[in-house]
mmCIF file of C-alpha atoms in Angstrom:
data_model
loop_
_atom_site.group_PDB
_atom_site.id
_atom_site.type_symbol
_atom_site.label_atom_id
_atom_site.label_comp_id
_atom_site.label_asym_id
_atom_site.label_seq_id
_atom_site.Cartn_x
_atom_site.Cartn_y
_atom_site.Cartn_z
ATOM 1 C CA MET N 98 -12.802 -15.356 42.476
ATOM 2 C CA ALA N 99 -14.789 -14.901 39.294
ATOM 3 C CA ALA N 100 -13.579 -16.621 36.160
ATOM 4 C CA GLY N 101 -13.306 -14.141 33.337
ATOM 5 C CA GLY N 102 -13.148 -14.672 29.622
ATOM 6 C CA PRO N 103 -10.134 -13.778 27.550
ATOM 7 C CA SER N 104 -9.126 -10.144 27.766
ATOM 8 C CA VAL N 105 -9.548 -8.066 24.634
ATOM 9 C CA PHE N 106 -8.077 -4.843 23.382
ATOM 10 C CA LEU N 107 -9.557 -2.253 21.056
ATOM 11 C CA LEU N 108 -7.969 -0.528 18.077
ATOM 12 C CA MET N 109 -9.683 2.641 16.879
ATOM 13 C CA VAL N 110 -8.766 3.955 13.440
ATOM 14 C CA ASN N 111 -9.826 7.505 12.588
ATOM 15 C CA GLY N 112 -8.322 9.132 9.555
ATOM 16 C CA GLN N 113 -8.622 9.888 5.899
ATOM 17 C CA VAL N 114 -7.314 9.062 2.476
ATOM 18 C CA GLU N 115 -6.050 12.545 1.824
ATOM 19 C CA SER N 116 -4.644 12.858 -1.691
ATOM 20 C CA ALA N 117 -2.761 11.201 -4.525
ATOM 21 C CA GLN N 118 -0.250 11.958 -7.233
ATOM 22 C CA PHE N 119 -1.050 10.391 -10.597
ATOM 23 C CA PRO N 120 0.482 12.885 -13.057
ATOM 24 C CA GLU N 121 -0.821 11.151 -16.181
ATOM 25 C CA PHE N 122 -4.413 10.553 -14.962
ATOM 26 C CA ASP N 123 -7.403 12.636 -13.931
ATOM 27 C CA ASN N 124 -10.945 12.036 -12.613
ATOM 28 C CA LEU N 125 -9.996 9.209 -10.251
ATOM 29 C CA TYR N 126 -11.818 7.635 -7.318
ATOM 30 C CA CYS N 127 -10.596 5.474 -4.472
ATOM 31 C CA LYS N 128 -11.874 2.344 -2.735
ATOM 32 C CA TYR N 129 -10.593 1.034 0.579
ATOM 33 C CA CYS N 130 -11.013 -2.176 2.541
ATOM 34 C CA PHE N 131 -9.340 -3.711 5.583
ATOM 35 C CA VAL N 132 -7.530 -7.036 5.820
ATOM 36 C CA TYR N 133 -6.979 -8.528 9.280
ATOM 37 C CA GLY N 134 -6.298 -11.788 11.096
ATOM 38 C CA GLN N 135 -8.819 -14.316 12.360
ATOM 39 C CA ASP N 136 -8.625 -13.069 15.960
ATOM 40 C CA TRP N 137 -9.797 -9.604 14.910
ATOM 41 C CA ALA N 138 -13.401 -8.414 14.656
ATOM 42 C CA PRO N 139 -14.770 -5.019 13.618
ATOM 43 C CA THR N 140 -17.057 -3.626 16.326
ATOM 44 C CA ALA N 141 -17.983 -0.236 14.857
ATOM 45 C CA GLY N 142 -17.527 1.700 11.630
ATOM 46 C CA LEU N 143 -17.148 0.631 8.019
ATOM 47 C CA GLU N 144 -14.784 -2.072 6.722
ATOM 48 C CA GLU N 145 -14.864 -0.719 3.186
ATOM 49 C CA GLY N 146 -15.854 2.381 1.284
ATOM 50 C CA ILE N 147 -15.704 4.270 -1.996
ATOM 51 C CA SER N 148 -14.883 7.935 -2.510
ATOM 52 C CA GLN N 149 -16.124 10.579 -4.867
ATOM 53 C CA ILE N 150 -14.438 11.229 -8.220
ATOM 54 C CA THR N 151 -11.865 14.003 -7.988
ATOM 55 C CA SER N 152 -10.031 16.106 -10.542
ATOM 56 C CA LYS N 153 -6.450 17.355 -10.385
ATOM 57 C CA SER N 154 -5.830 20.595 -8.560
ATOM 58 C CA ARG N 155 -4.865 23.533 -10.732
ATOM 59 C CA ASP N 156 -1.658 24.304 -8.828
ATOM 60 C CA ALA N 157 1.840 23.068 -9.695
ATOM 61 C CA CYS N 158 1.583 19.765 -7.763
ATOM 62 C CA GLN N 159 -1.664 18.717 -9.538
ATOM 63 C CA ALA N 160 -2.792 16.646 -6.560
ATOM 64 C CA LEU N 161 -5.963 14.588 -6.592
ATOM 65 C CA VAL N 162 -7.610 15.470 -3.264
ATOM 66 C CA TRP N 163 -10.227 13.167 -1.734
ATOM 67 C CA ASN N 164 -10.116 13.841 2.035
ATOM 68 C CA PHE N 165 -12.020 10.566 2.261
ATOM 69 C CA PRO N 166 -12.838 9.730 5.929
ATOM 70 C CA ILE N 167 -12.084 6.371 7.534
ATOM 71 C CA ASP N 168 -13.505 5.404 10.922
ATOM 72 C CA ILE N 169 -13.483 1.847 12.278
ATOM 73 C CA THR N 170 -12.929 0.079 15.603
ATOM 74 C CA PHE N 171 -11.561 -3.450 15.931
ATOM 75 C CA LYS N 172 -11.326 -5.762 18.919
ATOM 76 C CA SER N 173 -8.909 -8.633 19.303
ATOM 77 C CA THR N 174 -7.341 -10.987 21.810
ATOM 78 C CA ASN N 175 -4.118 -11.353 19.817
ATOM 79 C CA PRO N 176 -2.040 -8.856 17.804
ATOM 80 C CA PHE N 177 -1.282 -11.470 15.120
ATOM 81 C CA GLY N 178 -2.853 -10.410 11.819
ATOM 82 C CA TRP N 179 -2.666 -6.681 12.627
ATOM 83 C CA PRO N 180 -5.068 -4.793 10.321
ATOM 84 C CA GLN N 181 -3.947 -3.407 6.989
ATOM 85 C CA ILE N 182 -5.762 -0.962 4.765
ATOM 86 C CA VAL N 183 -5.872 -1.768 1.048
ATOM 87 C CA LEU N 184 -6.422 1.068 -1.417
ATOM 88 C CA SER N 185 -7.576 0.659 -5.014
ATOM 89 C CA VAL N 186 -7.685 3.658 -7.347
ATOM 90 C CA TYR N 187 -9.809 3.656 -10.500
ATOM 91 C CA GLY N 188 -10.412 6.031 -13.372
ATOM 92 C CA PRO N 189 -11.487 6.186 -17.007
ATOM 93 C CA ASP N 190 -9.318 4.946 -19.861
ATOM 94 C CA VAL N 191 -9.355 6.422 -23.392
ATOM 95 C CA PHE N 192 -12.552 4.450 -24.146
ATOM 96 C CA GLY N 193 -14.365 5.728 -21.035
ATOM 97 C CA ASN N 194 -14.148 2.388 -19.161
ATOM 98 C CA ASP N 195 -13.251 2.443 -15.471
ATOM 99 C CA VAL N 196 -9.907 0.683 -15.079
ATOM 100 C CA VAL N 197 -7.599 0.200 -12.134
ATOM 101 C CA ARG N 198 -4.894 2.862 -11.854
ATOM 102 C CA GLY N 199 -3.221 1.447 -8.752
ATOM 103 C CA TYR N 200 -3.299 -0.919 -5.778
ATOM 104 C CA GLY N 201 -1.488 -0.478 -2.490
ATOM 105 C CA ALA N 202 -1.596 -1.551 1.148
ATOM 106 C CA VAL N 203 -0.145 -0.481 4.480
ATOM 107 C CA HIS N 204 -0.474 -1.680 8.078
ATOM 108 C CA VAL N 205 -2.440 0.471 10.472
ATOM 109 C CA PRO N 206 0.209 2.131 12.710
ATOM 110 C CA PHE N 207 1.036 0.231 15.893
ATOM 111 C CA SER N 208 1.394 3.270 18.161
ATOM 112 C CA PRO N 209 -1.270 5.795 19.133
ATOM 113 C CA GLY N 210 -1.140 9.303 17.734
ATOM 114 C CA ARG N 211 -1.226 11.092 14.419
ATOM 115 C CA HIS N 212 0.510 9.318 11.559
ATOM 116 C CA LYS N 213 0.926 10.030 7.874
ATOM 117 C CA ARG N 214 1.700 7.248 5.413
ATOM 118 C CA THR N 215 2.542 7.431 1.730
ATOM 119 C CA ILE N 216 1.470 4.265 -0.037
ATOM 120 C CA PRO N 217 3.265 3.223 -3.225
ATOM 121 C CA MET N 218 0.795 2.011 -5.818
ATOM 122 C CA PHE N 219 1.221 -0.570 -8.554
ATOM 123 C CA VAL N 220 -0.827 -2.001 -11.394
ATOM 124 C CA PRO N 221 -0.704 -5.632 -12.507
ATOM 125 C CA GLU N 222 0.641 -6.252 -15.992
ATOM 126 C CA SER N 223 -0.176 -8.898 -18.566
ATOM 127 C CA THR N 224 2.465 -11.597 -18.892
ATOM 128 C CA SER N 225 2.709 -11.659 -22.670
ATOM 129 C CA LYS N 226 2.626 -9.156 -25.515
ATOM 130 C CA LEU N 227 -0.454 -10.862 -26.956
ATOM 131 C CA GLN N 228 -2.296 -10.514 -23.637
ATOM 132 C CA LYS N 229 -1.199 -6.861 -23.400
ATOM 133 C CA PHE N 230 -2.521 -6.123 -26.894
ATOM 134 C CA THR N 231 -5.754 -8.050 -26.310
ATOM 135 C CA SER N 232 -6.431 -6.298 -23.007
ATOM 136 C CA TRP N 233 -5.758 -2.897 -24.597
ATOM 137 C CA PHE N 234 -7.928 -3.704 -27.627
ATOM 138 C CA MET N 235 -10.818 -5.015 -25.518
ATOM 139 C CA GLY N 236 -10.523 -2.173 -23.023
ATOM 140 C CA ARG N 237 -10.084 -4.580 -20.082
ATOM 141 C CA ARG N 238 -6.809 -4.181 -18.221
ATOM 142 C CA PRO N 239 -5.618 -6.868 -15.772
ATOM 143 C CA GLU N 240 -7.010 -6.367 -12.293
ATOM 144 C CA TYR N 241 -7.601 -8.390 -9.149
ATOM 145 C CA THR N 242 -11.042 -9.879 -8.573
ATOM 146 C CA ASP N 243 -10.406 -9.358 -4.850
ATOM 147 C CA PRO N 244 -8.086 -6.420 -4.023
ATOM 148 C CA LYS N 245 -7.415 -7.924 -0.566
ATOM 149 C CA VAL N 246 -4.754 -10.155 -2.175
ATOM 150 C CA VAL N 247 -2.516 -7.065 -2.224
ATOM 151 C CA ALA N 248 -2.129 -7.363 1.573
ATOM 152 C CA GLN N 249 -1.584 -11.112 1.710
ATOM 153 C CA GLY N 250 1.793 -12.798 1.522
ATOM 154 C CA GLU N 251 0.676 -16.381 0.916
ATOM 155 C CA GLY N 252 2.321 -17.972 -2.108
ATOM 156 C CA ARG N 253 5.176 -15.460 -2.309
ATOM 157 C CA GLU N 254 7.745 -17.432 -0.314
ATOM 158 C CA GLY N 255 11.006 -18.124 -2.097
ATOM 159 C CA LYS N 256 10.035 -16.508 -5.370
ATOM 160 C CA ALA N 257 12.411 -13.945 -6.770
ATOM 161 C CA ARG N 258 10.492 -11.294 -8.655
ATOM 162 C CA ARG N 259 11.310 -7.872 -9.826
ATOM 163 C CA PRO N 260 9.156 -5.303 -8.069
ATOM 164 C CA PRO N 261 6.005 -4.352 -9.951
ATOM 165 C CA PRO N 262 5.867 -0.963 -11.612
ATOM 166 C CA HIS N 263 4.200 1.471 -9.270
ATOM 167 C CA ARG N 264 2.826 4.912 -9.000
ATOM 168 C CA GLN N 265 2.695 6.701 -5.720
ATOM 169 C CA VAL N 266 -0.683 7.556 -4.235
ATOM 170 C CA GLY N 267 -2.215 8.588 -1.006
ATOM 171 C CA ALA N 268 -1.226 10.003 2.250
ATOM 172 C CA TRP N 269 -3.587 9.364 5.076
ATOM 173 C CA ASP N 270 -3.707 10.174 8.744
ATOM 174 C CA VAL N 271 -4.730 7.559 11.254
ATOM 175 C CA GLY N 272 -5.194 7.682 14.997
ATOM 176 C CA SER N 273 -5.230 4.614 17.184
ATOM 177 C CA VAL N 274 -5.953 4.112 20.840
#
């Protein structure tokens, strides 16, 4: 009898970041990246990407349409640390600087097939009025140096917080096998 190594399974993600609703903003672009556990490894495709800039549609819903493709395959020996996709949306402020307009994350669906997810988005806020004024004046809004923290739960245990303000963005389809 031949001794075999640990068995692995594959997770294929094929989909797109379809569109967003940001009624007060225009000319936005989207970045994505994946967060996953230590037993996971990408075997094909891209772990991160950046879309084109899009303008609001001229119809009543004023959607921002990207139709931004996502295609990646993971392998793992353990489902712990199931992959999540993190979205970051950016656009110009009144001074023409690119600032974050929202962060959000969602787990890749566990079952095969066609899925559509709506991801609520939020923006970090300064903790004091002075910091809020300074960030507005300097044109630098608070943002994460690494957007992957959006998908991580470390350091949140036992802390009561009110939910961050959020704007809704994105619906994307994903297929898994």
